[in-house]
Coordinates of C-alpha atoms and ligand atoms in Angstrom, one line a residue:
M1 CA -51.7 -11.8 55.0
K2 CA -53.9 -13.3 57.7
D3 CA -54.9 -10.6 60.2
K4 CA -52.6 -8.1 58.6
K5 CA -54.2 -4.7 58.5
H6 CA -51.4 -2.2 57.5
W7 CA -49.2 -2.0 54.5
D8 CA -46.7 0.6 53.3
V9 CA -48.4 0.9 49.9
I10 CA -51.7 -0.1 48.6
V11 CA -52.0 -0.5 44.8
V12 CA -55.5 -0.2 43.4
G13 CA -55.8 -2.4 40.3
G14 CA -53.9 -5.5 39.4
G15 CA -53.2 -5.0 35.7
I16 CA -49.7 -5.0 34.3
I17 CA -49.1 -1.5 35.6
G18 CA -50.2 -2.3 39.2
L19 CA -48.4 -5.7 39.2
S20 CA -45.1 -4.3 37.9
L21 CA -45.2 -1.4 40.3
A22 CA -45.9 -3.7 43.3
I23 CA -42.9 -5.8 42.3
A24 CA -40.7 -2.7 42.0
L25 CA -41.9 -1.4 45.4
R26 CA -41.0 -4.8 47.0
K27 CA -37.5 -4.3 45.7
H28 CA -37.4 -1.2 47.9
E29 CA -38.5 -3.5 50.7
L30 CA -41.9 -1.9 51.1
E31 CA -44.9 -4.0 52.2
V32 CA -47.4 -3.9 49.4
L33 CA -51.1 -4.9 49.0
I34 CA -52.9 -5.0 45.6
I35 CA -56.7 -4.6 45.7
E36 CA -58.2 -5.9 42.5
R37 CA -61.9 -5.7 41.6
G38 CA -61.9 -8.8 39.4
E39 CA -59.0 -11.1 38.6
P40 CA -55.5 -9.6 38.3
G41 CA -54.4 -9.2 34.7
H42 CA -57.8 -9.9 33.2
E43 CA -58.6 -6.5 31.7
A44 CA -56.7 -4.4 29.1
S45 CA -53.4 -6.1 30.0
C46 CA -54.5 -9.5 28.7
A47 CA -56.4 -8.0 25.7
A48 CA -53.3 -6.4 24.3
A49 CA -51.4 -7.3 21.2
G50 CA -48.0 -7.1 22.9
M51 CA -46.0 -5.0 20.4
L52 CA -43.1 -3.2 22.0
A53 CA -43.3 -0.4 19.4
D54 CA -41.1 2.4 20.9
C55 CA -40.9 4.4 17.7
A56 CA -42.1 7.8 16.6
G57 CA -45.4 7.6 14.9
E58 CA -46.6 4.9 17.3
L59 CA -46.7 7.1 20.5
P60 CA -46.6 10.7 21.5
L61 CA -43.1 12.3 20.9
S62 CA -42.9 13.4 24.5
L63 CA -43.0 9.8 25.6
L64 CA -40.3 8.5 23.2
A65 CA -37.4 8.7 25.6
M66 CA -39.3 6.8 28.3
A67 CA -40.5 4.3 25.7
N68 CA -37.0 3.7 24.4
A69 CA -35.7 3.2 27.9
S70 CA -38.6 0.8 28.7
A71 CA -38.0 -1.2 25.5
K72 CA -34.4 -1.6 26.5
M73 CA -35.4 -2.8 30.0
Y74 CA -37.6 -5.5 28.5
P75 CA -35.2 -8.5 28.3
E76 CA -34.2 -8.0 32.0
F77 CA -37.8 -7.3 33.1
V78 CA -39.0 -10.5 31.4
H79 CA -36.0 -12.5 32.6
E80 CA -36.8 -11.7 36.2
L81 CA -40.6 -12.5 35.7
Q82 CA -39.8 -15.7 34.0
D83 CA -37.3 -16.7 36.7
E84 CA -39.7 -16.0 39.5
S85 CA -42.9 -17.4 37.9
G86 CA -41.6 -20.3 35.8
I87 CA -43.7 -18.9 32.8
D88 CA -42.1 -18.3 29.4
V89 CA -43.8 -15.0 28.2
D90 CA -42.8 -15.4 24.6
L91 CA -40.5 -12.4 24.1
R92 CA -39.9 -12.5 20.4
E93 CA -36.9 -10.8 18.7
D94 CA -37.8 -11.2 15.0
G95 CA -38.5 -7.5 14.5
S96 CA -41.3 -5.6 12.7
L97 CA -42.2 -4.9 9.1
L98 CA -43.7 -1.4 8.8
L99 CA -45.8 -0.7 5.7
S100 CA -46.2 2.9 4.6
S101 CA -47.6 4.5 1.4
D102 CA -45.5 7.6 2.2
S103 CA -41.8 6.7 1.4
T104 CA -40.4 10.0 2.8
K105 CA -42.1 9.3 6.1
A106 CA -40.8 5.7 6.2
E107 CA -37.2 6.8 5.6
I108 CA -36.9 9.5 8.3
E109 CA -37.8 7.0 11.1
D110 CA -34.7 6.1 13.1
D111 CA -33.7 2.5 13.5
T112 CA -35.5 1.4 10.4
R113 CA -34.1 0.2 7.1
T114 CA -36.1 0.1 3.8
L115 CA -36.4 -3.3 2.3
S116 CA -36.0 -4.2 -1.3
S117 CA -38.6 -6.5 -2.7
E118 CA -36.1 -9.3 -2.8
S119 CA -35.2 -9.0 0.9
L120 CA -38.9 -8.6 1.8
K121 CA -39.6 -11.9 -0.1
E122 CA -36.9 -13.5 1.9
L123 CA -38.0 -12.2 5.3
E124 CA -41.8 -12.6 4.9
P125 CA -42.6 -14.5 1.7
E126 CA -46.4 -14.3 1.9
L127 CA -46.6 -10.6 2.6
K128 CA -48.1 -8.5 -0.2
S129 CA -46.7 -4.9 -0.1
D130 CA -48.7 -3.5 -3.1
G131 CA -46.6 -0.5 -3.8
C132 CA -46.0 0.4 -0.2
T133 CA -42.6 1.1 1.2
V134 CA -41.7 -1.6 3.7
C135 CA -39.2 -1.0 6.4
Y136 CA -37.7 -3.4 8.9
R137 CA -37.3 -2.3 12.5
K138 CA -35.6 -4.2 15.3
E139 CA -38.4 -4.5 17.7
R140 CA -39.6 -7.0 20.2
S141 CA -43.1 -8.4 21.1
V142 CA -44.4 -10.3 24.0
D143 CA -47.5 -12.3 24.8
P144 CA -49.4 -10.0 27.3
R145 CA -51.6 -12.8 28.7
L146 CA -48.5 -14.8 29.7
L147 CA -46.8 -11.6 30.8
A148 CA -49.6 -10.7 33.2
K149 CA -49.8 -14.3 34.5
A150 CA -46.0 -14.2 35.1
A151 CA -46.2 -10.8 36.8
L152 CA -48.9 -12.1 39.1
L153 CA -46.9 -15.1 40.1
A154 CA -43.7 -13.1 40.5
A155 CA -45.6 -10.6 42.7
K156 CA -46.8 -13.5 44.9
H157 CA -43.3 -14.9 44.9
R158 CA -42.1 -11.6 46.3
N159 CA -44.8 -11.6 49.0
V160 CA -47.0 -8.9 47.6
D161 CA -50.4 -9.4 49.2
I162 CA -53.4 -9.5 46.9
V163 CA -57.1 -9.1 47.5
S164 CA -59.1 -10.1 44.4
G165 CA -62.8 -9.7 43.7
A166 CA -63.0 -6.5 45.8
A167 CA -63.5 -3.1 44.2
A168 CA -61.7 -0.2 46.0
N169 CA -64.4 2.4 46.4
Q170 CA -63.0 4.9 48.8
L171 CA -59.7 6.7 49.4
L172 CA -59.4 7.1 53.2
T173 CA -57.8 10.3 54.4
I174 CA -57.3 12.3 57.6
N175 CA -56.4 16.0 57.4
G176 CA -55.5 15.7 53.7
R177 CA -53.2 12.7 54.2
T178 CA -53.8 9.3 52.8
T179 CA -54.6 6.6 55.4
G180 CA -55.9 3.7 53.4
V181 CA -58.6 2.3 51.1
G182 CA -62.1 1.2 51.7
T183 CA -64.0 -1.6 49.8
N184 CA -67.6 -2.7 50.4
H185 CA -66.4 -5.3 52.9
A186 CA -63.3 -4.0 54.6
T187 CA -60.8 -1.2 55.1
Y188 CA -57.1 -1.5 54.5
S189 CA -54.6 0.9 56.0
A190 CA -51.5 2.4 54.3
S191 CA -50.1 5.9 54.1
T192 CA -49.4 5.5 50.4
V193 CA -52.1 4.5 47.8
V194 CA -51.5 4.3 44.0
N195 CA -54.4 4.3 41.6
C196 CA -53.5 1.8 38.8
A197 CA -57.2 1.1 37.9
G198 CA -56.7 1.5 34.1
A199 CA -59.8 2.6 32.2
W200 CA -61.7 2.7 35.5
A201 CA -59.1 5.0 37.3
G202 CA -61.5 8.0 37.1
G203 CA -64.0 6.1 39.3
F204 CA -61.7 5.9 42.3
G205 CA -60.5 8.6 44.5
P206 CA -61.5 12.2 45.1
Y207 CA -60.3 13.7 41.7
P208 CA -61.8 13.5 38.3
L209 CA -58.9 11.9 36.5
R210 CA -60.3 12.3 33.0
T211 CA -59.5 8.7 32.0
R212 CA -61.6 7.3 29.2
P213 CA -62.0 3.7 28.0
V214 CA -61.0 3.2 24.3
K215 CA -62.3 -0.1 23.1
G216 CA -60.1 -2.4 20.9
Q217 CA -61.4 -5.5 19.2
M218 CA -59.0 -8.2 18.1
L219 CA -58.9 -11.7 16.7
A220 CA -56.5 -14.6 16.6
L221 CA -55.9 -17.2 13.9
V222 CA -54.1 -20.4 14.3
G223 CA -51.8 -21.9 11.8
A224 CA -50.6 -18.8 9.9
S225 CA -47.0 -18.7 8.8
V226 CA -46.2 -15.0 9.5
R227 CA -42.9 -14.6 11.4
H228 CA -42.6 -10.8 11.9
V229 CA -44.9 -8.3 13.5
V230 CA -46.5 -6.5 10.5
R231 CA -47.9 -3.0 10.8
S232 CA -49.8 -1.2 8.1
P233 CA -51.9 2.0 8.6
E234 CA -55.1 -0.1 8.7
V235 CA -54.2 -3.3 10.6
Y236 CA -51.4 -5.1 12.4
L237 CA -50.4 -8.7 12.7
V238 CA -48.5 -10.1 15.7
P239 CA -47.3 -13.7 15.6
R240 CA -47.0 -15.8 18.7
S241 CA -44.6 -18.7 19.1
D242 CA -47.5 -21.2 19.8
G243 CA -48.7 -20.7 16.2
R244 CA -51.4 -18.0 16.8
L245 CA -51.5 -14.8 14.8
V246 CA -53.1 -11.9 16.6
I247 CA -54.8 -9.3 14.4
G248 CA -55.9 -5.9 15.5
S249 CA -57.4 -3.6 16.2
T250 CA -60.1 -1.0 16.5
L251 CA -60.1 2.3 18.4
E252 CA -63.6 2.9 19.6
N253 CA -65.3 5.3 22.0
A254 CA -67.9 2.8 23.2
G255 CA -67.9 3.4 26.9
Y256 CA -67.4 0.3 29.0
D257 CA -68.9 -2.0 26.3
K258 CA -66.6 -5.0 25.7
R259 CA -68.8 -6.9 23.3
V260 CA -67.3 -8.3 20.2
D261 CA -69.0 -7.4 16.9
P262 CA -68.7 -10.2 14.3
H263 CA -68.7 -7.6 11.4
T264 CA -65.8 -5.7 12.9
I265 CA -63.9 -9.0 13.3
Q266 CA -64.6 -9.9 9.7
R267 CA -63.4 -6.5 8.6
L268 CA -60.1 -6.9 10.5
H269 CA -59.7 -10.4 9.1
E270 CA -60.2 -9.0 5.5
L271 CA -57.7 -6.3 6.1
A272 CA -55.2 -8.9 7.2
I273 CA -56.0 -11.0 4.1
N274 CA -55.2 -8.0 1.9
L275 CA -51.7 -8.1 3.4
V276 CA -51.3 -11.9 3.5
P277 CA -53.7 -13.6 1.1
A278 CA -52.9 -17.0 2.6
L279 CA -54.7 -15.9 5.7
R280 CA -58.0 -16.5 3.9
M281 CA -57.5 -20.2 4.4
V282 CA -56.9 -19.9 8.1
K283 CA -59.8 -20.1 10.6
V284 CA -60.6 -17.5 13.2
H285 CA -59.7 -19.1 16.5
E286 CA -60.8 -16.5 19.0
A287 CA -62.0 -12.9 19.1
W288 CA -62.1 -10.5 22.1
A289 CA -62.2 -6.8 23.1
G290 CA -60.4 -4.8 25.7
L291 CA -60.6 -1.3 27.1
R292 CA -57.4 0.8 26.8
P293 CA -57.0 3.4 29.6
G294 CA -57.1 6.6 27.5
T295 CA -56.8 10.1 28.8
Q296 CA -57.8 13.6 27.5
D297 CA -54.4 14.3 26.0
D298 CA -53.4 10.7 25.2
L299 CA -50.5 10.8 27.8
P300 CA -50.2 8.7 30.9
I301 CA -51.0 10.1 34.3
L302 CA -48.1 9.6 36.7
G303 CA -47.3 11.2 40.0
E304 CA -48.7 12.4 43.3
T305 CA -51.9 14.3 43.7
T306 CA -52.6 17.2 46.1
T307 CA -53.6 14.6 48.7
K308 CA -50.4 13.6 50.5
G309 CA -49.6 10.0 49.8
Y310 CA -52.2 9.5 47.0
F311 CA -50.5 8.7 43.7
V312 CA -51.7 7.9 40.2
A313 CA -50.1 5.6 37.6
T314 CA -52.5 5.0 34.7
G315 CA -53.6 6.3 31.3
H316 CA -51.1 4.3 29.3
Y317 CA -53.6 4.0 26.5
R318 CA -52.0 2.0 23.6
D319 CA -48.6 1.5 25.2
G320 CA -49.1 0.1 28.7
I321 CA -47.3 -3.2 28.0
L322 CA -44.3 -1.4 26.5
L323 CA -44.3 1.2 29.3
A324 CA -44.8 -1.1 32.3
P325 CA -41.1 -1.6 33.2
I326 CA -40.2 2.1 33.1
T327 CA -43.4 3.2 34.8
A328 CA -42.8 0.7 37.6
K329 CA -39.2 1.9 38.1
V330 CA -39.9 5.6 38.0
M331 CA -43.1 5.5 40.1
A332 CA -41.3 3.4 42.8
Q333 CA -38.4 6.0 42.8
V334 CA -40.9 8.8 43.2
I335 CA -42.8 7.0 46.0
V336 CA -39.7 6.3 48.0
G337 CA -38.4 9.8 47.5
E338 CA -35.5 9.0 45.1
E339 CA -34.6 11.2 42.1
P340 CA -36.4 9.5 39.3
D341 CA -34.6 8.3 36.1
F342 CA -37.0 10.5 34.1
Q343 CA -38.7 13.8 34.9
I344 CA -42.4 13.0 34.9
D345 CA -43.8 16.4 35.9
F346 CA -45.4 16.8 32.4
L347 CA -47.4 13.6 33.2
S348 CA -48.6 14.8 36.6
P349 CA -52.3 14.3 37.5
L350 CA -52.3 18.0 38.4
R351 CA -52.1 19.1 34.7
F352 CA -55.8 18.6 34.3
A353 CA -56.6 20.7 37.3
Y354 CA -54.4 23.5 36.0
K355 CA -56.2 23.4 32.6
E356 CA -59.6 23.6 34.3
L357 CA -58.4 26.6 36.4
A358 CA -57.0 28.3 33.3
S359 CA -60.2 28.0 31.3
D360 CA -62.4 29.4 34.1
Ligands
FAD1 C1 -56.8 -4.3 21.9 C2 -55.7 -3.7 22.6 C3 -54.4 -3.8 22.1 C4 -53.3 -3.3 22.8 N1 -52.0 -3.5 22.2 C5 -51.0 -3.1 22.9 C6 -49.7 -3.3 22.4 O1 -49.5 -3.9 21.4 N2 -48.6 -2.8 23.1 C7 -48.8 -2.1 24.3 O2 -47.8 -1.6 24.9 N3 -50.0 -1.9 24.8 C8 -51.1 -2.3 24.1 N4 -52.4 -2.1 24.6 C9 -52.5 -1.2 25.8 C10 -52.3 -2.0 27.1 O3 -53.0 -3.2 27.1 C11 -52.7 -1.1 28.3 O4 -52.2 0.2 28.2 C12 -52.3 -1.7 29.6 O5 -52.7 -3.0 29.7 C13 -52.8 -0.9 30.8 O6 -52.5 -1.6 31.9 P1 -53.3 -1.2 33.3 O7 -52.7 -2.1 34.3 O8 -53.2 0.2 33.5 O9 -54.8 -1.5 33.0 P2 -55.7 -2.9 33.2 O10 -54.9 -4.1 32.6 O11 -57.0 -2.6 32.6 O12 -55.7 -3.1 34.7 C14 -56.5 -2.2 35.5 C15 -57.1 -3.1 36.6 O13 -57.7 -2.3 37.6 C16 -58.8 -3.0 38.1 N5 -59.7 -2.1 38.7 C17 -60.5 -1.1 38.1 N6 -61.2 -0.4 39.0 C18 -60.9 -0.9 40.2 C19 -61.3 -0.6 41.5 N7 -62.1 0.4 41.8 N8 -60.8 -1.4 42.6 C20 -59.9 -2.4 42.3 N9 -59.5 -2.7 41.0 C21 -60.0 -2.0 40.0 C22 -59.4 -3.7 36.8 O14 -60.2 -4.8 37.1 C23 -58.1 -4.1 36.1 O15 -57.7 -5.4 36.4 C24 -53.5 -2.6 24.0 C25 -54.8 -2.6 24.6 C26 -55.8 -3.1 23.9 C27 -57.2 -3.1 24.5

C-alpha cells in the first residue's frame, strides 16, 4: 500500500462486517482499504457467542429469509476463510437444544423436534430441563474470535489494504459526491465509502444513524462436558471444541461502558448451574463484555445514503456473526450495481430520515 492514495472502496471499521464486505468486494476486483480505529476484529465481533441461530424468536421476522440464507452460506464462507488464513474457526454442527416453558410455542417453530426425556438424556446427559419442553434444532456455531482472525488474514491474503489505529473522522465530499475519508493524520481517496463502524457508526459521517451500543457480558468456563448449544429464556451455553463453554449474556443500555461486573458474571454462572448443575465445579476462566451495534428498530442499516457513494452496513445487533456472509454478498452486489439477492430497501438508512420527517 506504500504511496497508494486512491482506492475504489474504503470500508470504515474492521469488524466481521467490514472484513467480510472487503473480501466480497475484492471478488468483484475492486481495490479496497479498511480504516480501523483500533485492531481489526477486537470489538463486538470477538465478544460474540457465535451462535448461528437463524430461527423465529431469535431475530426479527423480517430478517428471517436473509438469516436462513446466511446460515446456509456458512460452510462455504468458513471453508474459504480457513483455506486462505490457515485458521480453523471451529464451525460446530452439533445443533442446539432450546428450552421453553411454553410447549405450544416450542412446537410451532420450524426445523425443531421436541425431545423425549430419554432422548434428551442421551444427547446431553447433564442438562436439567425441569418441566421445560426441550427441542432439538439443527444449527451451527462458530468461534467468533477465530472467525475474525481468519477474516483478517483472508482479507490480507486477497490484498485488502488495512490501516489500523486510525479513527475515520470525516467523510470527504465534493458537490454531494463521496471523495474519501479523513483521519487525524491523513486523507484517503475513494468514490465509495461504507460505514461498518458497528456501535460507533453514528459517530462517523454526516447523518445521525441512530445506532446504539447494547452491552453484553459473558464468561467462559474450561472443562465442562456440554456438547450442544443450549438456549433457555434466561441464559445460553455455547461449547467450543477446545473445551471452553461460553455463557451469556446480558442486554444492557450502558453507553460505551465495557467494564465487567463480577456480580453479573456470578449471576450468569448461577443461571448456567441451574441448567447444568455440574458446572458448579467448573472454574470461571475468563469474563468479558462487548457492545452490540443496536438500532432504533433492532434492524440492520444497509444501503446507500443521500450522499452519492456513501453506504452504510451496520446495526446487526445480536446477529452480526450470523448475518456477515449475506450482508457482505448483498452489499457488494448493491455497490457494484448488480441486482441484489435480497431486496434491502426496508433496511435503508433513509428509513430514519423518513420517520423524522413524518413526525414533524
Ligand atoms: C456479548 C455478545 C454476544 C453476541 N452473540 C452473538 C451470536 O451468538 N451470534 C451472532 O450472530 N451475533 C452475536 N453478537 C453480535 C455480533 O457480535 C455483532 O452483531 C457483530 O460483531 C457486529 O459486527 P461489526 O463488524 O458491525 O461490529 P464490530 O465488531 O464492533 O466492528 C466495528 C469496528 O469499527 C471500528 N470503528 C468504530 N468507529 C470507527 C471509526 N470512526 N474509524 C475506524 N474504525 C472505527 C471499531 O473499532 C470496530 O473494530 C453478539 C454480540 C455480543 C456483544
